[in-house]
Structures are given as structure tokens and as C-alpha cells.
Tab-separated table of C-alpha atoms in Angstrom:
chain	number	residue	atom	x	y	z
A	24	MET	CA	-1.795	20.271	13.831
A	25	GLN	CA	-4.846	18.346	15.036
A	26	LEU	CA	-3.747	14.794	14.293
A	27	ALA	CA	-6.972	13.397	15.745
A	28	GLY	CA	-8.876	15.095	12.924
A	29	ILE	CA	-6.914	13.333	10.178
A	30	ARG	CA	-8.403	10.137	8.759
A	31	HIS	CA	-8.209	8.011	5.621
A	32	ARG	CA	-9.812	4.581	5.078
A	33	PRO	CA	-8.289	2.822	2.062
A	34	GLU	CA	-10.422	0.369	0.083
A	35	SER	CA	-13.474	1.909	1.751
A	36	GLU	CA	-15.373	5.200	1.476
A	37	ASP	CA	-12.179	7.227	0.928
A	38	THR	CA	-11.118	5.542	-2.327
A	39	ALA	CA	-13.036	4.755	-5.493
A	40	VAL	CA	-11.939	3.149	-8.759
A	41	LEU	CA	-13.267	5.429	-11.508
A	42	ALA	CA	-11.934	3.540	-14.531
A	43	ALA	CA	-8.931	1.478	-15.559
A	44	HIS	CA	-5.802	3.110	-14.051
A	45	GLN	CA	-7.838	5.806	-12.242
A	46	LEU	CA	-8.289	6.006	-8.481
A	47	GLN	CA	-10.125	8.758	-6.610
A	48	VAL	CA	-8.651	9.431	-3.158
A	49	ARG	CA	-10.072	11.459	-0.269
A	50	LEU	CA	-8.552	12.602	3.037
A	51	GLN	CA	-10.258	14.096	6.091
A	52	THR	CA	-8.603	16.767	8.233
A	53	ALA	CA	-9.827	19.116	10.936
A	54	ARG	CA	-11.425	22.243	9.492
A	55	ASP	CA	-9.306	25.416	9.320
A	56	ASP	CA	-6.280	23.463	10.546
A	57	VAL	CA	-4.516	22.377	7.330
A	58	ALA	CA	-3.197	24.649	4.590
A	59	GLN	CA	-2.176	22.018	2.015
A	60	VAL	CA	-2.284	18.287	1.379
A	61	GLU	CA	0.063	16.679	-1.129
A	62	ILE	CA	-0.206	13.041	-2.129
A	63	LEU	CA	2.870	11.027	-3.172
A	64	PHE	CA	2.191	7.876	-5.175
A	65	ALA	CA	3.728	5.260	-7.462
A	66	ASP	CA	3.497	1.666	-8.620
A	67	SER	CA	5.134	0.013	-5.616
A	68	TYR	CA	7.123	-2.570	-7.574
A	69	LEU	CA	8.357	-0.246	-10.322
A	70	TRP	CA	9.265	2.367	-7.721
A	71	GLN	CA	11.217	-0.084	-5.567
A	72	GLU	CA	12.979	-1.416	-8.667
A	73	GLY	CA	14.022	2.125	-9.513
A	74	THR	CA	12.304	2.126	-12.922
A	75	THR	CA	9.831	4.851	-11.965
A	76	ALA	CA	9.799	7.792	-9.575
A	77	LEU	CA	7.265	8.906	-6.995
A	78	GLU	CA	4.709	11.304	-8.405
A	79	ARG	CA	3.417	14.221	-6.350
A	80	ARG	CA	0.080	15.973	-6.597
A	81	ILE	CA	-1.579	18.696	-4.539
A	82	MET	CA	-5.050	17.638	-3.394
A	83	GLN	CA	-7.959	20.046	-3.690
A	84	PRO	CA	-10.216	21.019	-0.772
A	85	GLY	CA	-13.793	19.948	-1.320
A	86	LEU	CA	-16.627	19.288	1.089
A	87	ALA	CA	-16.344	21.044	4.464
A	88	THR	CA	-18.513	20.220	7.472
A	89	GLN	CA	-18.731	22.037	10.787
A	90	GLY	CA	-15.652	20.248	12.067
A	91	ASN	CA	-13.889	18.659	9.084
A	92	GLN	CA	-12.353	19.509	5.729
A	93	TYR	CA	-12.171	16.884	2.973
A	94	TRP	CA	-9.418	16.871	0.348
A	95	GLN	CA	-9.708	14.989	-2.929
A	96	THR	CA	-7.861	14.138	-6.117
A	97	THR	CA	-7.863	11.519	-8.856
A	98	LEU	CA	-4.689	9.531	-9.496
A	99	THR	CA	-3.853	8.150	-12.911
A	100	VAL	CA	-1.309	5.344	-12.713
A	101	PRO	CA	0.355	3.354	-15.536
A	102	THR	CA	-0.575	0.033	-13.930
A	103	ASN	CA	-3.558	-1.063	-11.863
A	104	ARG	CA	-1.716	-0.993	-8.537
A	105	VAL	CA	-0.508	1.927	-6.452
A	106	VAL	CA	0.948	2.942	-3.103
A	107	TYR	CA	0.364	6.425	-1.744
A	108	ALA	CA	0.916	8.600	1.313
A	109	PHE	CA	-0.029	12.132	2.312
A	110	LEU	CA	2.223	15.102	3.101
A	111	ILE	CA	0.137	17.406	5.271
A	112	THR	CA	1.047	21.034	5.986
A	113	ASP	CA	-0.861	22.915	8.673
A	114	THR	CA	-1.555	26.645	8.882
A	115	THR	CA	1.669	27.240	10.843
A	116	GLY	CA	3.819	25.547	8.178
A	117	ALA	CA	4.444	22.370	10.190
A	118	THR	CA	4.445	19.162	8.128
A	119	VAL	CA	3.793	15.485	8.780
A	120	GLY	CA	3.578	12.356	6.676
A	121	TYR	CA	0.563	10.064	6.937
A	122	GLY	CA	0.287	6.514	5.628
A	123	GLU	CA	-0.544	2.903	6.433
A	124	GLY	CA	1.434	2.895	9.660
A	125	GLY	CA	0.102	6.218	10.876
A	126	PHE	CA	2.005	9.502	11.115
A	127	PHE	CA	5.717	9.856	10.379
A	128	ASP	CA	8.287	12.641	10.279
A	129	ASP	CA	8.679	14.505	7.017
A	130	VAL	CA	12.233	13.345	6.256
A	131	ALA	CA	13.598	11.744	3.092
A	132	THR	CA	14.299	8.329	4.601
A	133	ASN	CA	10.679	7.942	5.686
A	134	TRP	CA	9.415	8.788	2.201
A	135	GLN	CA	11.611	6.007	0.833
A	136	THR	CA	10.093	3.396	3.156
A	137	VAL	CA	7.301	1.524	1.367
A	138	GLY	CA	5.773	0.436	4.681
A	139	ASN	CA	4.778	4.053	5.327
A	140	TYR	CA	2.416	4.024	2.331
A	141	PHE	CA	-1.173	2.954	1.881
A	142	HIS	CA	-1.409	0.053	-0.570
A	143	MET	CA	-3.971	-0.490	-3.300
A	144	PRO	CA	-2.748	-3.907	-4.498
A	145	TYR	CA	-5.016	-4.125	-7.537
A	146	MET	CA	-7.555	-1.801	-9.121
A	147	HIS	CA	-9.980	-3.698	-11.321
A	148	VAL	CA	-12.198	-1.815	-13.736
A	149	SER	CA	-15.168	-3.884	-12.537
A	150	ASP	CA	-14.903	-1.999	-9.231
A	151	ALA	CA	-15.783	1.235	-11.045
A	152	GLU	CA	-19.442	0.891	-10.123
A	153	LEU	CA	-20.489	4.513	-10.484
A	154	PRO	CA	-24.146	5.433	-10.003
A	155	PRO	CA	-26.117	5.321	-13.262
A	156	ALA	CA	-26.915	8.681	-14.816
A	157	TRP	CA	-30.653	8.448	-14.065
A	158	VAL	CA	-30.011	8.565	-10.313
A	159	LYS	CA	-29.049	12.246	-10.592
A	160	GLU	CA	-32.480	13.029	-12.053
A	161	THR	CA	-34.474	10.984	-9.536
A	162	VAL	CA	-36.678	12.456	-6.793
A	163	TRP	CA	-36.770	9.676	-4.195
A	164	TYR	CA	-39.604	8.974	-1.779
A	165	GLN	CA	-38.617	6.587	1.007
A	166	ILE	CA	-41.366	4.333	2.330
A	167	PHE	CA	-41.487	2.358	5.554
A	168	PRO	CA	-44.094	-0.134	4.243
A	169	GLU	CA	-45.669	-1.068	7.599
A	170	ARG	CA	-46.540	2.596	8.207
A	171	PHE	CA	-47.547	3.882	4.772
A	172	ALA	CA	-51.042	2.576	3.983
A	173	ASN	CA	-53.157	-0.503	4.726
A	174	GLY	CA	-54.435	-1.680	1.373
A	175	VAL	CA	-55.622	-5.214	2.246
A	176	ARG	CA	-57.063	-6.043	5.669
A	177	GLN	CA	-56.876	-9.803	5.134
A	178	ASN	CA	-53.080	-9.863	5.543
A	179	ASP	CA	-52.961	-7.777	8.735
A	180	PRO	CA	-50.940	-9.167	11.662
A	181	ALA	CA	-52.973	-10.712	14.479
A	182	ASN	CA	-52.013	-7.888	16.861
A	183	VAL	CA	-52.659	-5.047	14.414
A	184	GLN	CA	-53.688	-1.722	15.976
A	185	PRO	CA	-56.153	0.827	14.562
A	186	TRP	CA	-54.337	3.276	12.311
A	187	GLY	CA	-52.888	6.097	14.397
A	188	ALA	CA	-53.983	4.646	17.726
A	189	GLY	CA	-51.793	4.122	20.762
A	190	ARG	CA	-48.117	4.743	21.361
A	191	VAL	CA	-45.828	3.579	18.587
A	192	HIS	CA	-43.270	0.978	19.649
A	193	ARG	CA	-40.725	-1.085	17.747
A	194	ASP	CA	-43.144	-4.026	17.808
A	195	SER	CA	-46.297	-2.035	16.911
A	196	PHE	CA	-48.173	-3.130	13.780
A	197	TYR	CA	-50.703	-1.029	11.865
A	198	GLY	CA	-51.146	-3.161	8.758
A	199	GLY	CA	-49.271	-1.209	6.095
A	200	ASP	CA	-48.635	-3.315	2.989
A	201	LEU	CA	-47.669	-3.318	-0.699
A	202	PRO	CA	-51.227	-2.897	-2.035
A	203	GLY	CA	-51.486	0.207	0.143
A	204	ILE	CA	-48.490	1.697	-1.656
A	205	THR	CA	-49.866	0.741	-5.069
A	206	ALA	CA	-53.157	2.478	-4.261
A	207	HIS	CA	-51.294	5.771	-3.672
A	208	LEU	CA	-49.007	5.790	-6.713
A	209	ASP	CA	-50.991	8.605	-8.329
A	210	ASP	CA	-50.584	10.701	-5.174
A	211	LEU	CA	-46.837	10.126	-5.219
A	212	ALA	CA	-46.637	10.949	-8.926
A	213	ALA	CA	-48.504	14.204	-8.261
A	214	LEU	CA	-45.739	15.178	-5.833
A	215	GLY	CA	-43.165	14.819	-8.628
A	216	VAL	CA	-41.749	11.584	-7.223
A	217	ASN	CA	-40.071	9.337	-9.798
A	218	GLY	CA	-38.236	6.927	-7.495
A	219	LEU	CA	-39.545	4.753	-4.647
A	220	TYR	CA	-37.094	3.551	-2.014
A	221	LEU	CA	-38.696	0.770	0.033
A	222	CYS	CA	-37.391	-0.295	3.424
A	223	PRO	CA	-37.094	-4.111	3.606
A	224	ILE	CA	-40.158	-6.068	2.472
A	225	PHE	CA	-38.770	-9.580	3.069
A	226	THR	CA	-40.009	-12.182	5.555
A	227	SER	CA	-39.336	-11.000	9.100
A	228	PRO	CA	-41.060	-11.029	12.512
A	229	SER	CA	-40.559	-7.293	13.125
A	230	ASN	CA	-42.283	-4.213	11.776
A	231	HIS	CA	-39.057	-2.855	10.309
A	232	LYS	CA	-37.996	-6.140	8.593
A	233	TYR	CA	-34.253	-5.569	9.003
A	234	ASP	CA	-34.053	-8.838	10.980
A	235	THR	CA	-34.778	-10.747	7.773
A	236	ILE	CA	-35.523	-14.475	7.786
A	237	ASP	CA	-35.721	-15.058	4.023
A	238	HIS	CA	-34.569	-12.571	1.373
A	239	PHE	CA	-36.352	-14.556	-1.348
A	240	GLU	CA	-39.881	-14.159	0.022
A	241	ILE	CA	-42.189	-11.190	0.553
A	242	ASP	CA	-43.382	-10.892	4.156
A	243	PRO	CA	-46.995	-12.195	4.169
A	244	HIS	CA	-48.101	-9.143	6.168
A	245	PHE	CA	-46.998	-7.013	3.217
A	246	GLY	CA	-48.559	-9.201	0.552
A	247	THR	CA	-47.409	-11.605	-2.130
A	248	LYS	CA	-44.946	-11.603	-4.988
A	249	ALA	CA	-47.919	-10.841	-7.239
A	250	ASP	CA	-48.635	-7.751	-5.102
A	251	PHE	CA	-45.026	-6.693	-5.471
A	252	GLN	CA	-45.186	-7.214	-9.245
A	253	ALA	CA	-48.325	-5.069	-9.376
A	254	LEU	CA	-46.533	-2.324	-7.435
A	255	VAL	CA	-43.511	-2.410	-9.749
A	256	ASP	CA	-45.688	-2.451	-12.877
A	257	GLY	CA	-47.748	0.454	-11.582
A	258	ALA	CA	-44.647	2.447	-10.695
A	259	HIS	CA	-43.032	1.822	-14.071
A	260	ALA	CA	-46.230	2.862	-15.839
A	261	ARG	CA	-45.887	6.248	-14.095
A	262	GLY	CA	-42.194	6.625	-14.897
A	263	MET	CA	-41.060	5.639	-11.402
A	264	ARG	CA	-38.186	3.357	-10.522
A	265	VAL	CA	-38.270	1.078	-7.478
A	266	MET	CA	-35.282	0.412	-5.209
A	267	LEU	CA	-35.318	-2.173	-2.437
A	268	ASP	CA	-33.418	-1.855	0.830
A	269	ALA	CA	-31.759	-5.187	1.592
A	270	VAL	CA	-29.090	-5.826	4.218
A	271	PHE	CA	-26.978	-8.873	3.429
A	272	ASN	CA	-24.319	-8.684	6.130
A	273	HIS	CA	-26.703	-9.762	8.887
A	274	PHE	CA	-29.929	-11.740	9.352
A	275	GLY	CA	-32.616	-12.070	11.992
A	276	GLU	CA	-32.152	-14.588	14.795
A	277	GLN	CA	-34.931	-16.757	13.303
A	278	SER	CA	-33.197	-17.154	9.945
A	279	PRO	CA	-31.627	-20.508	8.974
A	280	GLN	CA	-28.238	-18.788	8.758
């Protein structure tokens, strides 16, 4: 069994609260290495008190990449807390347990040790933030605003280059802005686009704007809040939705934070 190919990140991308008392769980293994994955789970307190038993469920294989197989199932638990661990069987019939502390031998005493289990201490229904239904019907067009179209010359950076001239570097500016996007909404609509995904448009010294200084202001090289409102209004008039890329776990070195 390729233990290095086995991975599970609780309270991250491998678990998702779907509704009250429902938790979706995913496990990664090496491809063509594992024959079956069984998940054992229970309310940790009720189980340790002896008022409920461990439940067992066989996980279903889902997405497979070139090197990995992903297994998935949805747990329904009587309370909003759960512990769980995986019983993994490889193609030779060998078994191993996998939980919070890593791998453990498939023997009864280990399955009775709560420390061997992953813990979901509380599942709140507010965490069930599933994508809205309209996302599945959206054809997205991602725009890097500084590179899309120069609609207003008056807001160009001082070191702006002629469009398409010179080598492109991380500090190259060509004057792309929000009015430039607005001017091409009909072209985007003609492509069948009904969703615009904009890379950051907030105040920043760079061309990519991920080193944001102020998330509450539009970068002056891109335009004004009125320009942004015009873009949103124009998109909505054509049945397009607008999504902004904003990174809140880091700022640029020039930000007050």
C-alpha cells in the first residue's frame, strides 16, 4: 500500500457541511492501489458513553487523476458533531487504519481509541455555503483588467507603454481599465459570456493588484467607483453577473496593515 498517496485534510477541502447533521467527506489515495475504503464514525461523546455504536460505511470512488483516486461519501449523524476514521484495504487485501494521529494497525483496540479518529467538533448549518444554482449555468470570462482594454487615456500610469509594445514584465503597464471592459461588453455577450470574473481592481502599486493597499477603493489607474458602477450596470443589462477577486489573507507592503 502506498501510504504516501493517502491524504485527508479535515475542516478544509476534504470535508463540507451540506446541511444540518450532514457532512461530506473525501479521502485521497494513490490510483490503482486501493480496493476499498470504509469510514467508521460516531458522535464521540455518545460513543464513549456507550449509548451509541460506531457506524460503518463504504466510500465510493469518484474523481481519478493521473496519480490519485478520490473516495467520497456523505455522513448523516444524529448530532452536529462527529469523529471518523478510515479503514483502507489495498489491492492485495492488506488493511490499515487512518485517522488524526496518522496510520494505525487494523486491530480492535485501535478502533476503540478515540485519539485515532479525526474530530469534527461542531457542524453548524451556516457552514453549508453551497454554490448558488446560477453558478452551474454561468459561462465565465476571466479578465486581468490591466491587460484587457484601455478605455480612458487620462488615467494611464506615468510609465504606460504602447499597447503590445516591448517585453511584458511584472511591472509593465499598458493602461487597461474598467471603462475599457465596459466598452467591450457587447463583444463578450456575443461570445455567450454571462459571468465576468475580474482579477483585483483595488488600490495597489502593481499591475496585478494582488498586493492590495486598500480594499475599499478602486485603483485610480483602473478608474473610479462610478466607472465600476457603470461596468456592473452594463453587465447586468446584458444578463451578466460580475465577480471580484479579492484576497483578504494578505496585503501589499504599502498597506496600513
